[in-house]
Amino acid sequence: MYLTKTNRRGRGFTMNWDYEDFKKAILELININLSHYKERQMKRRINSLINRNNYRGYYEYYQALLKDKELLNQFIDYLTINVSEFYRNPGQWEILKKEIIPKLLDGKSKQLKIWSAACSTGEEPYTIVMILREYLPYDKIHILATDIDREAIRKAKEGLYVEKSLESLPQIYIKNYFTKEGNTYKIDAKIKSCVEFRHHNLLTDDFPKDCDLIVCRNVMIYFTEEAKIMLYKKFYDALQNDGILFVGSTEQIIFPQRYGFKSIHTFFYKKDI
């Protein structure tokens, strides 16, 4: 495999892998290409995780990942940076609610096709459902929500959230769609029924087609410029004519016309044909 030189440590030998060796092994193990992520910050995160778990390097940590499924899940969760909350950056969600959604619904007789990409633990797609409820009945709402982290998807399906994750959410939504259970808030089953969760790797898997709205926020910042270019092109192809891409508050697309988009609001881009 990716064996390099060896160093004697203690009583035995530990393979002395560098970061390149580790990236190749991870790609084979879980089909995540770390080369698509910004190296400095990703390497720093992984090194921190290795040190925190008291392993002596990439090779020893990788061997532990092979043997311990829980440790591997912890690695994937840490790798995919699952930080999410309801109504994150409220001003942007207000634009979605008051301007974008009405335009998308205008003259449409069919159900909107909406994809929440890199949905983490579900706060984002559930927020979209709550917004759509101001315009549509439950049976006219369907959100596809995807993430690379299976544990995050499991938590999303469970629908239990701590109070902090609801801090930015309008009180009317909390009142109408959540039940407090001890120190957590459980989202209403009707909201959950409108979301279909799937495992999906943005960098390797096919994208859905003919989407009216794609919401992909606060994940592109971790990718290299080459990976971003690839993803913008794939998002363009995944949208139907005049479809909208909604990105995060630190992910403004510079020269969106290079990828076929037209900026219609800060962080909102329309497929330009």
PDB file of C-alpha atoms in Angstrom:
ATOM      1  CA  MET A   1       0.000   0.000   0.000  1.00  0.00           C
ATOM      2  CA  TYR A   2       1.389   3.480   0.895  1.00  0.00           C
ATOM      3  CA  LEU A   3       4.238   2.293   3.090  1.00  0.00           C
ATOM      4  CA  THR A   4       7.252   4.539   3.426  1.00  0.00           C
ATOM      5  CA  LYS A   5      10.223   4.472   5.759  1.00  0.00           C
ATOM      6  CA  THR A   6       9.959   3.173   9.308  1.00  0.00           C
ATOM      7  CA  ASN A   7      11.155   4.575  12.615  1.00  0.00           C
ATOM      8  CA  ARG A   8      11.675   2.642  15.817  1.00  0.00           C
ATOM      9  CA  ARG A   9       9.476   3.996  18.580  1.00  0.00           C
ATOM     10  CA  GLY A  10       9.281   2.253  21.912  1.00  0.00           C
ATOM     11  CA  ARG A  11       9.295  -1.504  21.482  1.00  0.00           C
ATOM     12  CA  GLY A  12       7.943  -1.669  17.961  1.00  0.00           C
ATOM     13  CA  PHE A  13       7.908   0.057  14.616  1.00  0.00           C
ATOM     14  CA  THR A  14       5.479   2.814  13.568  1.00  0.00           C
ATOM     15  CA  MET A  15       5.082   3.610   9.871  1.00  0.00           C
ATOM     16  CA  ASN A  16       6.134   7.203   9.256  1.00  0.00           C
ATOM     17  CA  TRP A  17       3.445   8.481   6.886  1.00  0.00           C
ATOM     18  CA  ASP A  18       3.216  12.065   5.744  1.00  0.00           C
ATOM     19  CA  TYR A  19      -0.023  13.887   4.955  1.00  0.00           C
ATOM     20  CA  GLU A  20       0.052  12.752   1.304  1.00  0.00           C
ATOM     21  CA  ASP A  21       0.162   9.098   2.367  1.00  0.00           C
ATOM     22  CA  PHE A  22      -2.768   9.681   4.711  1.00  0.00           C
ATOM     23  CA  LYS A  23      -4.840  11.428   2.003  1.00  0.00           C
ATOM     24  CA  LYS A  24      -4.373   8.516  -0.406  1.00  0.00           C
ATOM     25  CA  ALA A  25      -5.373   5.975   2.236  1.00  0.00           C
ATOM     26  CA  ILE A  26      -8.485   7.944   3.259  1.00  0.00           C
ATOM     27  CA  LEU A  27      -9.562   8.216  -0.371  1.00  0.00           C
ATOM     28  CA  GLU A  28      -9.461   4.417  -0.674  1.00  0.00           C
ATOM     29  CA  LEU A  29     -11.149   3.873   2.683  1.00  0.00           C
ATOM     30  CA  ILE A  30     -14.119   6.260   2.558  1.00  0.00           C
ATOM     31  CA  ASN A  31     -13.945   7.854  -0.914  1.00  0.00           C
ATOM     32  CA  ILE A  32     -13.296  11.350   0.450  1.00  0.00           C
ATOM     33  CA  ASN A  33     -10.601  13.188  -1.464  1.00  0.00           C
ATOM     34  CA  LEU A  34      -8.858  15.468   1.011  1.00  0.00           C
ATOM     35  CA  SER A  35      -7.014  17.116  -1.882  1.00  0.00           C
ATOM     36  CA  HIS A  36     -10.236  19.009  -2.678  1.00  0.00           C
ATOM     37  CA  TYR A  37     -10.118  20.703   0.730  1.00  0.00           C
ATOM     38  CA  LYS A  38      -7.902  23.658   1.615  1.00  0.00           C
ATOM     39  CA  GLU A  39      -4.804  21.901   2.878  1.00  0.00           C
ATOM     40  CA  ARG A  40      -3.650  24.215   5.639  1.00  0.00           C
ATOM     41  CA  GLN A  41      -6.907  24.260   7.581  1.00  0.00           C
ATOM     42  CA  MET A  42      -7.817  20.617   6.904  1.00  0.00           C
ATOM     43  CA  LYS A  43      -4.360  19.379   7.879  1.00  0.00           C
ATOM     44  CA  ARG A  44      -4.537  21.456  11.055  1.00  0.00           C
ATOM     45  CA  ARG A  45      -7.931  19.973  11.950  1.00  0.00           C
ATOM     46  CA  ILE A  46      -6.755  16.403  11.357  1.00  0.00           C
ATOM     47  CA  ASN A  47      -3.530  16.897  13.299  1.00  0.00           C
ATOM     48  CA  SER A  48      -5.541  18.304  16.194  1.00  0.00           C
ATOM     49  CA  LEU A  49      -7.819  15.254  16.120  1.00  0.00           C
ATOM     50  CA  ILE A  50      -4.855  12.845  16.052  1.00  0.00           C
ATOM     51  CA  ASN A  51      -3.196  14.578  19.017  1.00  0.00           C
ATOM     52  CA  ARG A  52      -6.433  14.739  20.962  1.00  0.00           C
ATOM     53  CA  ASN A  53      -6.836  10.969  20.611  1.00  0.00           C
ATOM     54  CA  ASN A  54      -3.205  10.350  21.609  1.00  0.00           C
ATOM     55  CA  TYR A  55      -2.011   8.735  18.387  1.00  0.00           C
ATOM     56  CA  ARG A  56       1.602   9.127  17.262  1.00  0.00           C
ATOM     57  CA  GLY A  57       1.031   9.998  13.637  1.00  0.00           C
ATOM     58  CA  TYR A  58      -0.996   9.487  10.482  1.00  0.00           C
ATOM     59  CA  TYR A  59      -0.221   5.791  10.076  1.00  0.00           C
ATOM     60  CA  GLU A  60      -1.093   4.825  13.647  1.00  0.00           C
ATOM     61  CA  TYR A  61      -4.290   6.874  13.492  1.00  0.00           C
ATOM     62  CA  TYR A  62      -5.267   5.320  10.160  1.00  0.00           C
ATOM     63  CA  GLN A  63      -4.794   1.812  11.556  1.00  0.00           C
ATOM     64  CA  ALA A  64      -7.101   2.737  14.426  1.00  0.00           C
ATOM     65  CA  LEU A  65      -9.716   4.023  11.960  1.00  0.00           C
ATOM     66  CA  LEU A  66      -9.658   0.647  10.220  1.00  0.00           C
ATOM     67  CA  LYS A  67     -10.463  -1.191  13.445  1.00  0.00           C
ATOM     68  CA  ASP A  68     -12.840   1.187  15.231  1.00  0.00           C
ATOM     69  CA  LYS A  69     -16.074   2.164  13.456  1.00  0.00           C
ATOM     70  CA  GLU A  70     -16.978   4.687  16.143  1.00  0.00           C
ATOM     71  CA  LEU A  71     -13.603   6.387  15.739  1.00  0.00           C
ATOM     72  CA  LEU A  72     -14.089   6.450  11.968  1.00  0.00           C
ATOM     73  CA  ASN A  73     -17.513   8.072  12.369  1.00  0.00           C
ATOM     74  CA  GLN A  74     -15.951  10.631  14.705  1.00  0.00           C
ATOM     75  CA  PHE A  75     -13.321  11.372  12.065  1.00  0.00           C
ATOM     76  CA  ILE A  76     -15.924  11.859   9.310  1.00  0.00           C
ATOM     77  CA  ASP A  77     -18.029  14.072  11.566  1.00  0.00           C
ATOM     78  CA  TYR A  78     -15.001  16.209  12.456  1.00  0.00           C
ATOM     79  CA  LEU A  79     -13.832  16.258   8.863  1.00  0.00           C
ATOM     80  CA  THR A  80     -17.130  17.495   7.469  1.00  0.00           C
ATOM     81  CA  ILE A  81     -17.378  20.373   9.956  1.00  0.00           C
ATOM     82  CA  ASN A  82     -21.026  20.012  10.989  1.00  0.00           C
ATOM     83  CA  VAL A  83     -21.821  23.465  12.313  1.00  0.00           C
ATOM     84  CA  SER A  84     -25.407  24.468  11.659  1.00  0.00           C
ATOM     85  CA  GLU A  85     -28.337  26.342  13.154  1.00  0.00           C
ATOM     86  CA  PHE A  86     -31.848  27.395  12.246  1.00  0.00           C
ATOM     87  CA  TYR A  87     -32.183  30.710  10.388  1.00  0.00           C
ATOM     88  CA  ARG A  88     -28.431  31.306  10.320  1.00  0.00           C
ATOM     89  CA  ASN A  89     -27.910  34.862   8.968  1.00  0.00           C
ATOM     90  CA  PRO A  90     -31.590  35.858   9.370  1.00  0.00           C
ATOM     91  CA  GLY A  91     -31.492  38.658   6.789  1.00  0.00           C
ATOM     92  CA  GLN A  92     -30.707  36.172   4.036  1.00  0.00           C
ATOM     93  CA  TRP A  93     -33.575  33.897   5.040  1.00  0.00           C
ATOM     94  CA  GLU A  94     -35.924  36.890   5.011  1.00  0.00           C
ATOM     95  CA  ILE A  95     -34.901  37.582   1.404  1.00  0.00           C
ATOM     96  CA  LEU A  96     -35.560  33.933   0.562  1.00  0.00           C
ATOM     97  CA  LYS A  97     -38.989  34.116   2.204  1.00  0.00           C
ATOM     98  CA  LYS A  98     -40.174  37.474   0.913  1.00  0.00           C
ATOM     99  CA  GLU A  99     -38.542  37.712  -2.512  1.00  0.00           C
ATOM    100  CA  ILE A 100     -37.064  34.473  -3.843  1.00  0.00           C
ATOM    101  CA  ILE A 101     -39.794  31.963  -2.936  1.00  0.00           C
ATOM    102  CA  PRO A 102     -42.680  34.133  -4.278  1.00  0.00           C
ATOM    103  CA  LYS A 103     -40.850  34.535  -7.602  1.00  0.00           C
ATOM    104  CA  LEU A 104     -40.184  30.814  -7.838  1.00  0.00           C
ATOM    105  CA  LEU A 105     -43.835  30.052  -7.119  1.00  0.00           C
ATOM    106  CA  ASP A 106     -45.161  32.656  -9.537  1.00  0.00           C
ATOM    107  CA  GLY A 107     -47.092  30.921 -12.299  1.00  0.00           C
ATOM    108  CA  LYS A 108     -45.955  27.458 -11.180  1.00  0.00           C
ATOM    109  CA  SER A 109     -48.557  24.754 -11.140  1.00  0.00           C
ATOM    110  CA  LYS A 110     -46.124  22.023 -10.170  1.00  0.00           C
ATOM    111  CA  GLN A 111     -44.275  21.366  -6.925  1.00  0.00           C
ATOM    112  CA  LEU A 112     -40.994  23.221  -6.465  1.00  0.00           C
ATOM    113  CA  LYS A 113     -37.926  21.008  -6.642  1.00  0.00           C
ATOM    114  CA  ILE A 114     -35.590  22.110  -3.853  1.00  0.00           C
ATOM    115  CA  TRP A 115     -32.261  20.596  -2.854  1.00  0.00           C
ATOM    116  CA  SER A 116     -30.509  21.361   0.445  1.00  0.00           C
ATOM    117  CA  ALA A 117     -26.924  20.272  -0.302  1.00  0.00           C
ATOM    118  CA  ALA A 118     -24.538  19.555   2.587  1.00  0.00           C
ATOM    119  CA  CYS A 119     -27.508  19.799   4.956  1.00  0.00           C
ATOM    120  CA  SER A 120     -25.606  18.724   8.092  1.00  0.00           C
ATOM    121  CA  THR A 121     -28.022  17.884  10.941  1.00  0.00           C
ATOM    122  CA  GLY A 122     -31.146  19.169   9.214  1.00  0.00           C
ATOM    123  CA  GLU A 123     -31.583  22.734  10.446  1.00  0.00           C
ATOM    124  CA  GLU A 124     -31.409  24.161   6.928  1.00  0.00           C
ATOM    125  CA  PRO A 125     -33.956  21.955   5.108  1.00  0.00           C
ATOM    126  CA  TYR A 126     -36.373  22.157   8.038  1.00  0.00           C
ATOM    127  CA  THR A 127     -36.057  25.954   7.933  1.00  0.00           C
ATOM    128  CA  ILE A 128     -36.973  25.877   4.235  1.00  0.00           C
ATOM    129  CA  VAL A 129     -40.079  23.809   5.000  1.00  0.00           C
ATOM    130  CA  MET A 130     -41.195  26.264   7.690  1.00  0.00           C
ATOM    131  CA  ILE A 131     -40.816  29.146   5.243  1.00  0.00           C
ATOM    132  CA  LEU A 132     -42.693  27.298   2.507  1.00  0.00           C
ATOM    133  CA  ARG A 133     -45.555  26.591   4.920  1.00  0.00           C
ATOM    134  CA  GLU A 134     -46.438  30.288   4.637  1.00  0.00           C
ATOM    135  CA  TYR A 135     -47.269  29.646   0.976  1.00  0.00           C
ATOM    136  CA  LEU A 136     -48.086  25.963   0.557  1.00  0.00           C
ATOM    137  CA  PRO A 137     -49.807  23.030   2.289  1.00  0.00           C
ATOM    138  CA  TYR A 138     -47.667  20.167   3.560  1.00  0.00           C
ATOM    139  CA  ASP A 139     -48.521  17.885   0.653  1.00  0.00           C
ATOM    140  CA  LYS A 140     -47.051  20.398  -1.818  1.00  0.00           C
ATOM    141  CA  ILE A 141     -43.671  20.606  -0.070  1.00  0.00           C
ATOM    142  CA  HIS A 142     -40.788  18.224  -0.672  1.00  0.00           C
ATOM    143  CA  ILE A 143     -37.133  18.984   0.092  1.00  0.00           C
ATOM    144  CA  LEU A 144     -34.239  16.733  -0.888  1.00  0.00           C
ATOM    145  CA  ALA A 145     -31.548  17.080   1.792  1.00  0.00           C
ATOM    146  CA  THR A 146     -28.135  15.453   1.421  1.00  0.00           C
ATOM    147  CA  ASP A 147     -24.881  15.195   3.332  1.00  0.00           C
ATOM    148  CA  ILE A 148     -21.694  13.153   3.262  1.00  0.00           C
ATOM    149  CA  ASP A 149     -21.908  12.408   7.003  1.00  0.00           C
ATOM    150  CA  ARG A 150     -24.256   9.522   7.787  1.00  0.00           C
ATOM    151  CA  GLU A 151     -24.252  10.350  11.499  1.00  0.00           C
ATOM    152  CA  ALA A 152     -25.371  13.909  10.730  1.00  0.00           C
ATOM    153  CA  ILE A 153     -28.206  12.506   8.620  1.00  0.00           C
ATOM    154  CA  ARG A 154     -29.233  10.210  11.469  1.00  0.00           C
ATOM    155  CA  LYS A 155     -29.429  13.201  13.823  1.00  0.00           C
ATOM    156  CA  ALA A 156     -31.375  15.183  11.219  1.00  0.00           C
ATOM    157  CA  LYS A 157     -33.971  12.418  10.928  1.00  0.00           C
ATOM    158  CA  GLU A 158     -34.265  12.294  14.709  1.00  0.00           C
ATOM    159  CA  GLY A 159     -35.104  16.006  14.769  1.00  0.00           C
ATOM    160  CA  LEU A 160     -33.957  16.890  18.297  1.00  0.00           C
ATOM    161  CA  TYR A 161     -32.153  20.215  18.834  1.00  0.00           C
ATOM    162  CA  VAL A 162     -30.645  22.178  21.700  1.00  0.00           C
ATOM    163  CA  GLU A 163     -31.991  25.628  22.471  1.00  0.00           C
ATOM    164  CA  LYS A 164     -28.880  27.388  21.155  1.00  0.00           C
ATOM    165  CA  SER A 165     -29.491  26.119  17.620  1.00  0.00           C
ATOM    166  CA  LEU A 166     -32.894  27.869  17.649  1.00  0.00           C
ATOM    167  CA  GLU A 167     -31.629  31.273  18.825  1.00  0.00           C
ATOM    168  CA  SER A 168     -32.085  33.013  15.462  1.00  0.00           C
ATOM    169  CA  LEU A 169     -35.348  31.309  14.550  1.00  0.00           C
ATOM    170  CA  PRO A 170     -38.507  33.488  14.673  1.00  0.00           C
ATOM    171  CA  GLN A 171     -40.547  32.725  17.780  1.00  0.00           C
ATOM    172  CA  ILE A 172     -43.646  31.938  15.718  1.00  0.00           C
ATOM    173  CA  TYR A 173     -41.810  29.028  14.104  1.00  0.00           C
ATOM    174  CA  ILE A 174     -40.654  27.699  17.469  1.00  0.00           C
ATOM    175  CA  LYS A 175     -44.201  27.949  18.818  1.00  0.00           C
ATOM    176  CA  ASN A 176     -45.819  26.277  15.811  1.00  0.00           C
ATOM    177  CA  TYR A 177     -43.319  23.589  14.918  1.00  0.00           C
ATOM    178  CA  PHE A 178     -41.417  22.500  18.047  1.00  0.00           C
ATOM    179  CA  THR A 179     -42.191  20.695  21.277  1.00  0.00           C
ATOM    180  CA  LYS A 180     -39.868  21.154  24.233  1.00  0.00           C
ATOM    181  CA  GLU A 181     -38.644  17.882  25.729  1.00  0.00           C
ATOM    182  CA  GLY A 182     -36.401  18.493  28.722  1.00  0.00           C
ATOM    183  CA  ASN A 183     -33.413  20.480  27.470  1.00  0.00           C
ATOM    184  CA  THR A 184     -34.135  19.806  23.804  1.00  0.00           C
ATOM    185  CA  TYR A 185     -36.671  20.825  21.190  1.00  0.00           C
ATOM    186  CA  LYS A 186     -38.322  18.223  18.970  1.00  0.00           C
ATOM    187  CA  ILE A 187     -39.421  19.314  15.518  1.00  0.00           C
ATOM    188  CA  ASP A 188     -42.961  18.547  14.394  1.00  0.00           C
ATOM    189  CA  ALA A 189     -43.468  15.275  12.529  1.00  0.00           C
ATOM    190  CA  LYS A 190     -45.297  17.063   9.705  1.00  0.00           C
ATOM    191  CA  ILE A 191     -42.243  19.225   9.030  1.00  0.00           C
ATOM    192  CA  LYS A 192     -40.038  16.124   9.068  1.00  0.00           C
ATOM    193  CA  SER A 193     -42.322  14.365   6.589  1.00  0.00           C
ATOM    194  CA  CYS A 194     -41.556  17.024   3.964  1.00  0.00           C
ATOM    195  CA  VAL A 195     -37.819  16.265   3.904  1.00  0.00           C
ATOM    196  CA  GLU A 196     -36.127  13.308   2.242  1.00  0.00           C
ATOM    197  CA  PHE A 197     -32.610  12.743   3.562  1.00  0.00           C
ATOM    198  CA  ARG A 198     -29.938  10.974   1.512  1.00  0.00           C
ATOM    199  CA  HIS A 199     -26.235  10.272   1.806  1.00  0.00           C
ATOM    200  CA  HIS A 200     -24.343  12.199  -0.886  1.00  0.00           C
ATOM    201  CA  ASN A 201     -20.765  13.239  -1.678  1.00  0.00           C
ATOM    202  CA  LEU A 202     -20.746  16.603  -3.449  1.00  0.00           C
ATOM    203  CA  LEU A 203     -17.356  15.946  -4.973  1.00  0.00           C
ATOM    204  CA  THR A 204     -18.012  12.531  -6.484  1.00  0.00           C
ATOM    205  CA  ASP A 205     -21.752  11.789  -6.758  1.00  0.00           C
ATOM    206  CA  ASP A 206     -24.205  12.838  -9.464  1.00  0.00           C
ATOM    207  CA  PHE A 207     -26.377  15.884  -8.781  1.00  0.00           C
ATOM    208  CA  PRO A 208     -30.170  15.915  -9.036  1.00  0.00           C
ATOM    209  CA  LYS A 209     -31.576  17.600 -12.151  1.00  0.00           C
ATOM    210  CA  ASP A 210     -34.036  20.432 -12.846  1.00  0.00           C
ATOM    211  CA  CYS A 211     -33.914  22.009  -9.402  1.00  0.00           C
ATOM    212  CA  ASP A 212     -35.810  25.259  -8.850  1.00  0.00           C
ATOM    213  CA  LEU A 213     -33.681  26.103  -5.810  1.00  0.00           C
ATOM    214  CA  ILE A 214     -30.373  24.754  -4.524  1.00  0.00           C
ATOM    215  CA  VAL A 215     -29.298  25.791  -1.034  1.00  0.00           C
ATOM    216  CA  CYS A 216     -25.628  25.089  -0.319  1.00  0.00           C
ATOM    217  CA  ARG A 217     -24.314  27.238   2.488  1.00  0.00           C
ATOM    218  CA  ASN A 218     -21.136  27.365   4.559  1.00  0.00           C
ATOM    219  CA  VAL A 219     -19.380  24.393   2.991  1.00  0.00           C
ATOM    220  CA  MET A 220     -17.716  25.833  -0.133  1.00  0.00           C
ATOM    221  CA  ILE A 221     -15.309  27.834   2.030  1.00  0.00           C
ATOM    222  CA  TYR A 222     -13.490  24.612   2.925  1.00  0.00           C
ATOM    223  CA  PHE A 223     -12.783  23.591  -0.693  1.00  0.00           C
ATOM    224  CA  THR A 224      -9.901  24.501  -2.972  1.00  0.00           C
ATOM    225  CA  GLU A 225     -10.510  26.902  -5.858  1.00  0.00           C
ATOM    226  CA  GLU A 226     -10.348  23.986  -8.299  1.00  0.00           C
ATOM    227  CA  ALA A 227     -13.039  22.105  -6.382  1.00  0.00           C
ATOM    228  CA  LYS A 228     -15.232  25.230  -6.214  1.00  0.00           C
ATOM    229  CA  ILE A 229     -15.054  25.715  -9.989  1.00  0.00           C
ATOM    230  CA  MET A 230     -16.120  22.106 -10.517  1.00  0.00           C
ATOM    231  CA  LEU A 231     -19.015  22.454  -8.064  1.00  0.00           C
ATOM    232  CA  TYR A 232     -20.300  25.740  -9.494  1.00  0.00           C
ATOM    233  CA  LYS A 233     -20.493  24.113 -12.915  1.00  0.00           C
ATOM    234  CA  LYS A 234     -22.316  21.114 -11.479  1.00  0.00           C
ATOM    235  CA  PHE A 235     -24.756  23.372  -9.628  1.00  0.00           C
ATOM    236  CA  TYR A 236     -25.438  25.235 -12.873  1.00  0.00           C
ATOM    237  CA  ASP A 237     -26.231  21.968 -14.651  1.00  0.00           C
ATOM    238  CA  ALA A 238     -28.455  20.837 -11.767  1.00  0.00           C
ATOM    239  CA  LEU A 239     -30.685  23.919 -11.952  1.00  0.00           C
ATOM    240  CA  GLN A 240     -33.540  24.332 -14.355  1.00  0.00           C
ATOM    241  CA  ASN A 241     -33.718  27.522 -16.418  1.00  0.00           C
ATOM    242  CA  ASP A 242     -34.001  30.542 -14.071  1.00  0.00           C
ATOM    243  CA  GLY A 243     -33.294  28.319 -11.057  1.00  0.00           C
ATOM    244  CA  ILE A 244     -31.624  29.868  -7.988  1.00  0.00           C
ATOM    245  CA  LEU A 245     -28.445  28.971  -6.075  1.00  0.00           C
ATOM    246  CA  PHE A 246     -28.367  30.237  -2.465  1.00  0.00           C
ATOM    247  CA  VAL A 247     -24.906  30.248  -0.832  1.00  0.00           C
ATOM    248  CA  GLY A 248     -23.493  31.152   2.589  1.00  0.00           C
ATOM    249  CA  SER A 249     -22.566  34.557   3.965  1.00  0.00           C
ATOM    250  CA  THR A 250     -18.831  34.033   3.388  1.00  0.00           C
ATOM    251  CA  GLU A 251     -19.212  32.429  -0.034  1.00  0.00           C
ATOM    252  CA  GLN A 252     -20.012  35.256  -2.418  1.00  0.00           C
ATOM    253  CA  ILE A 253     -19.173  34.141  -5.972  1.00  0.00           C
ATOM    254  CA  ILE A 254     -16.663  36.414  -7.669  1.00  0.00           C
ATOM    255  CA  PHE A 255     -17.526  36.941 -11.356  1.00  0.00           C
ATOM    256  CA  PRO A 256     -20.547  34.577 -11.288  1.00  0.00           C
ATOM    257  CA  GLN A 257     -20.988  35.026 -15.048  1.00  0.00           C
ATOM    258  CA  ARG A 258     -17.952  32.790 -15.543  1.00  0.00           C
ATOM    259  CA  TYR A 259     -20.112  29.896 -14.354  1.00  0.00           C
ATOM    260  CA  GLY A 260     -23.333  30.971 -16.081  1.00  0.00           C
ATOM    261  CA  PHE A 261     -24.885  32.735 -13.072  1.00  0.00           C
ATOM    262  CA  LYS A 262     -26.332  36.194 -12.607  1.00  0.00           C
ATOM    263  CA  SER A 263     -26.329  37.809  -9.166  1.00  0.00           C
ATOM    264  CA  ILE A 264     -29.882  38.808  -8.235  1.00  0.00           C
ATOM    265  CA  HIS A 265     -29.184  39.522  -4.551  1.00  0.00           C
ATOM    266  CA  THR A 266     -26.144  39.125  -2.347  1.00  0.00           C
ATOM    267  CA  PHE A 267     -25.649  35.352  -1.958  1.00  0.00           C
ATOM    268  CA  PHE A 268     -28.430  34.525  -4.445  1.00  0.00           C
ATOM    269  CA  TYR A 269     -27.523  33.557  -8.020  1.00  0.00           C
ATOM    270  CA  LYS A 270     -29.836  32.882 -10.916  1.00  0.00           C
ATOM    271  CA  LYS A 271     -29.041  30.472 -13.727  1.00  0.00           C
ATOM    272  CA  ASP A 272     -28.570  32.790 -16.696  1.00  0.00           C
ATOM    273  CA  ILE A 273     -29.431  31.355 -20.110  1.00  0.00           C
TER     274      ILE A 273
END
